[in-house]
Amino acid sequence: MSVDIKKLISQLTLEEKAALCTGETAWTTVPVERLGIPSIWVSDGPHGLRKTPIMAAETSIPATCFPTASAQAATWDVDLVQTIGQALGDECIAQSVDVVLGPGNNMKRTPLCGRNFEYYSEDPFLGGEMAAALINGVQSKGVGTSLKHFATNNQEYQRMTISAEMDERTLREIYLAGFERAVKKGKPWTVMCSYNRLRGTHASQNRYLLTDILKNEWGYEGFIVSDWGAVHDRVAALQAGLDLEMPGPQKFRVQRVVTAVQKGELDLAVLDAAVERILKIVFKAAETPKGKVTLDVDGHHALARKIASEAIVLLKNEGGILPLKNIKRLAVIGKASKEPYFQGGGSSHINPTKVDIPFDELKKLAGSMELLYADGDTMQPGLNQPMIDEAVKVAAQADVALLYIALPPFKESEGIDRPDIDLTDHQVALIKAVSAKQPRCVVILNNGSAVAVGEWINGVAAVLEAWMMGQAGGGAIADVLFGKVNPSGHLSETFPIKLSDTPATINYPGENGKVNYGEGLFIGYRYYDAKAMGVQFPFGYGLSYTTFEFKNLRVSSEKFRDVDGLKVSVDVTNSGAVAGAAVVQLYVHDEKSELVRPVKELKGFAKVMLQPGETRTVNIALDERAFAYYHPRHHQWVTESGAFEILIGKSAGEIVLRHTVQMESTQQRTAMLDRDSTLLDWMNHPRGNEIIKPLIEQAMKNLPADTPIPDWAKDLPMEVVLMWFANQSLTKAPEEMIEDLLALTR
Ligand code: BGC
C-alpha cells in the first residue's frame, strides 16, 4: 500500500496533528478515520509480550517469557538472539501488536541498577550487537521495536529526575555507542527516550540527544516516543525532537500544542515533521496483517529452553562434578526448584504460557536416581535456622546436593535499585551450612545481574549462573546439569569481589539531583583493567564440559588503512571429549594515543560449535570504528596512525593470543580551533597554519634561521603567543586579534 503521507498531512487539521503526537490510550496512537489513518498498538516486552488491555492490568495476555536481556547477552550468540526476535515478532502478529517496547540497551554502569536484568551488558559493543540482533529479528516479521531508554538511564534511583553528568567522550564511547550500533545496524522503527535528565535537561526535551545526535548525526528515520510519563513540557519536547508522547490521552497537552502553534511559539513545520515520522510507521505497521495466526506455544517454549540453556554460565566445576554422573541419591534444596524465579518485576513482567518446574524437569532426566527435597530457602529477609537444619540433614543423605538459590524480588526490580549485590543472609548461611556437611554441592543461581559469591564459593563444588532464565529455564538447568547441553554461556558483565570494588562506587547514586559519572570511560572491565584489580569472575568468563585451544592468530594485513579495516582469523579446536561451543572474544589495545584510552576494548566476537577434536577457523572483521575513539575537541570519531594489538581472549581476564598490527589513519582531521587552542593545535590545522604562518615568521625573524619552536611554546594558547611574541606587530589587542583569527578558520 503506498500512501502519500505529505498529502495526508496537508489534509489534517491543526487539532488532528497535535492529537496524533500523543497516544489515544496507554498503548495506542490516535486514528483519524475520515482520512483512513489507522492506529497502532504498542506493548511492553522485550523478553516476551505484555499486552494489557489497560495501563496497570495485573495480568496480561499469556505470552512466552524468554530469558531476560542479561541472559540473552550471556549466550554471545547474535543468531540465537535474532531467533528470539523472530518469535517475538510472531507473537506480536498473533496478539495484534504493532510495536514491541524494547530492547533495553542501557549500560550496566553499576551492578546496583535494579533494571540490569533488562539490559545486556557493561560493554557497548556487546550490548549494541545484541540489541541490533533482537531488533532485526522482530522487524524481519514486519513488526516494530522501540530501542530504549535513550539515554543515560543507568540507575532506577530517582530515575525520573536525576541528571546524569558526564563528559562528552564518556557519553559517546560508553553510553551512546551501544545505541548508535543498534540504531545503525537494526534501524528500529521507534526509539524510546528515557525519564532522566542528561546534563540538566530531561531526555524527552533534550534536543542534543534526540535531534542533533539521533536524528541528524546518526540519520535515524523512525519516530521517537517518550517513556511513559517522561514528558514535562510538550512543546519543548516537540521542539527537541520527541515525536510521540505516551501514554495518552492527554487533552491538556494536545491543547497546549495547538495554542503554541496558533501563537507562533511552535513552528508548524516542527509539528508536521513529527506527524510525518509517526504516520510513516503507522502505515508501515499496517502492511503486516495481524491477529490471523495462532501462537506456537510449544515451539516458542522449546526455543526459550534452548536460549536459557545457552545462557547458563558455568562459573565453577571442581573435580568435574558436572555433568552429574554415577549418583544414586540427589538432594534438591531450595524453594526456587519448585517455584522458579525466572523474570523480574515491572513493565517487562510477562504472564507466561506455561512454566517449567525445575524439580520436575530434573526428575524427567534423573532416571533411576532418587531425588530428595528440602525447601531450604525462605526468599524473605531474616534467618530461618530450622529450614537450614532440615536442608543440611537432607543433603547429608545424598551423593550430591543441588541448591537452587534465587535472588528475591526485594533485592532487584524495576523502579528501585538494589540495596547491595549479596544474596540474603539466610541464603548465605544455607549454602555455607549445606556445603560444610556436603561438599559435593552445586549452587544454581537465578538473578538478573552480578552477585557477590566470595563468602561461600570456596566451599561448594560447582556454580551455575542461570540468570532470570525465562519460563523454560527449569528444563534448561536440568539439561546442563545432566550434560544434555554443554554450557557455553559467558558473562556479559564482570562479577566483582565486592560492591566497593565497582567503578561507580564513590559517584553512585548521586546527590542534589545529579549523578556524576566520575569514572568516565572506565566502567566494567575497562575499570578493572586500568586499576589492575582482581575480580571474582571477569567479563566474558564461562567454563565448559570440554576444553578449547585457540591457535594461529593471523590478520589480513600487517599494515592497513583505517578505511580498509582488518580481517582477523583464529583456529579454534575442541580438545576435549564432548561437543561444545567456544566463544572467541577479540579485544583491541591501542599502544599509543593522544588521549587516554582503556587498556583494551571488545571489538568482535564469535561463537562456534565444535565436535571433539574438530578445528574450525573463526573470522572476525574489524572496521574503522574498531580502532577509533571519540575526540571531544574534534567533535568526531578519530583514528590515529600507529600500533594496535589484536588480543584474542577466552574472557577479558584471559588473553590467549596477541598480535601487533600497524594502522594508517586516512583522516583529514580539522579540529575546531577555539580560544584555548595551543600554537601546536593551530600548526596542525591546515587553515590555521596558513593564518598564523606570517605572524610566527614575524615573531622569529631576529632568530637564526632554522631555530626550532620549543615544545613549551607550542603548548601555549595562541592568544598568549600573540601577546608575548607578536605584540609589537599586532594591530589590535590580543583578545580581539584572536577572535579575528578564529573567524578566518570557520
Ligand atoms: C518503563 C518502560 C516501559 C513503559 C511502558 C516505563 O515505566 O520505563 O520501559 O516500556 O513504562 O510500560
Short mmCIF file of N, CA, C and O in Angstrom, two decimals, residues 72 353 391 433 467 521 525 578 693:
data_model
loop_
_atom_site.label_atom_id
_atom_site.label_comp_id
_atom_site.label_asym_id
_atom_site.label_seq_id
_atom_site.Cartn_x
_atom_site.Cartn_y
_atom_site.Cartn_z
N GLN A 72 20.21 -13.29 27.70
CA GLN A 72 20.39 -13.34 26.23
C GLN A 72 21.82 -12.97 25.85
O GLN A 72 22.45 -13.60 25.00
N THR A 353 3.04 -18.54 29.15
CA THR A 353 2.09 -19.53 28.62
C THR A 353 2.14 -20.81 29.45
O THR A 353 1.15 -21.49 29.61
N ALA A 391 17.60 -28.73 55.66
CA ALA A 391 18.31 -28.85 54.38
C ALA A 391 19.62 -29.60 54.55
O ALA A 391 19.99 -30.45 53.72
N ALA A 433 26.14 -23.82 55.37
CA ALA A 433 25.83 -24.97 56.23
C ALA A 433 25.74 -26.25 55.40
O ALA A 433 26.29 -27.28 55.77
N TRP A 467 20.67 -16.98 35.61
CA TRP A 467 20.01 -15.71 35.30
C TRP A 467 18.51 -15.74 35.58
O TRP A 467 17.97 -16.67 36.14
N LEU A 521 35.10 6.84 31.20
CA LEU A 521 35.06 5.69 30.28
C LEU A 521 35.22 4.36 31.00
O LEU A 521 34.95 3.31 30.44
N TYR A 525 34.92 -3.93 32.79
CA TYR A 525 36.30 -4.42 32.70
C TYR A 525 37.28 -3.31 32.37
O TYR A 525 38.47 -3.39 32.68
N VAL A 578 33.84 -33.96 24.69
CA VAL A 578 32.43 -33.79 24.30
C VAL A 578 32.27 -32.57 23.41
O VAL A 578 33.10 -31.66 23.42
N LYS A 693 51.09 31.57 10.02
CA LYS A 693 52.45 31.49 9.47
C LYS A 693 53.15 32.86 9.43
O LYS A 693 54.26 33.00 9.97
#
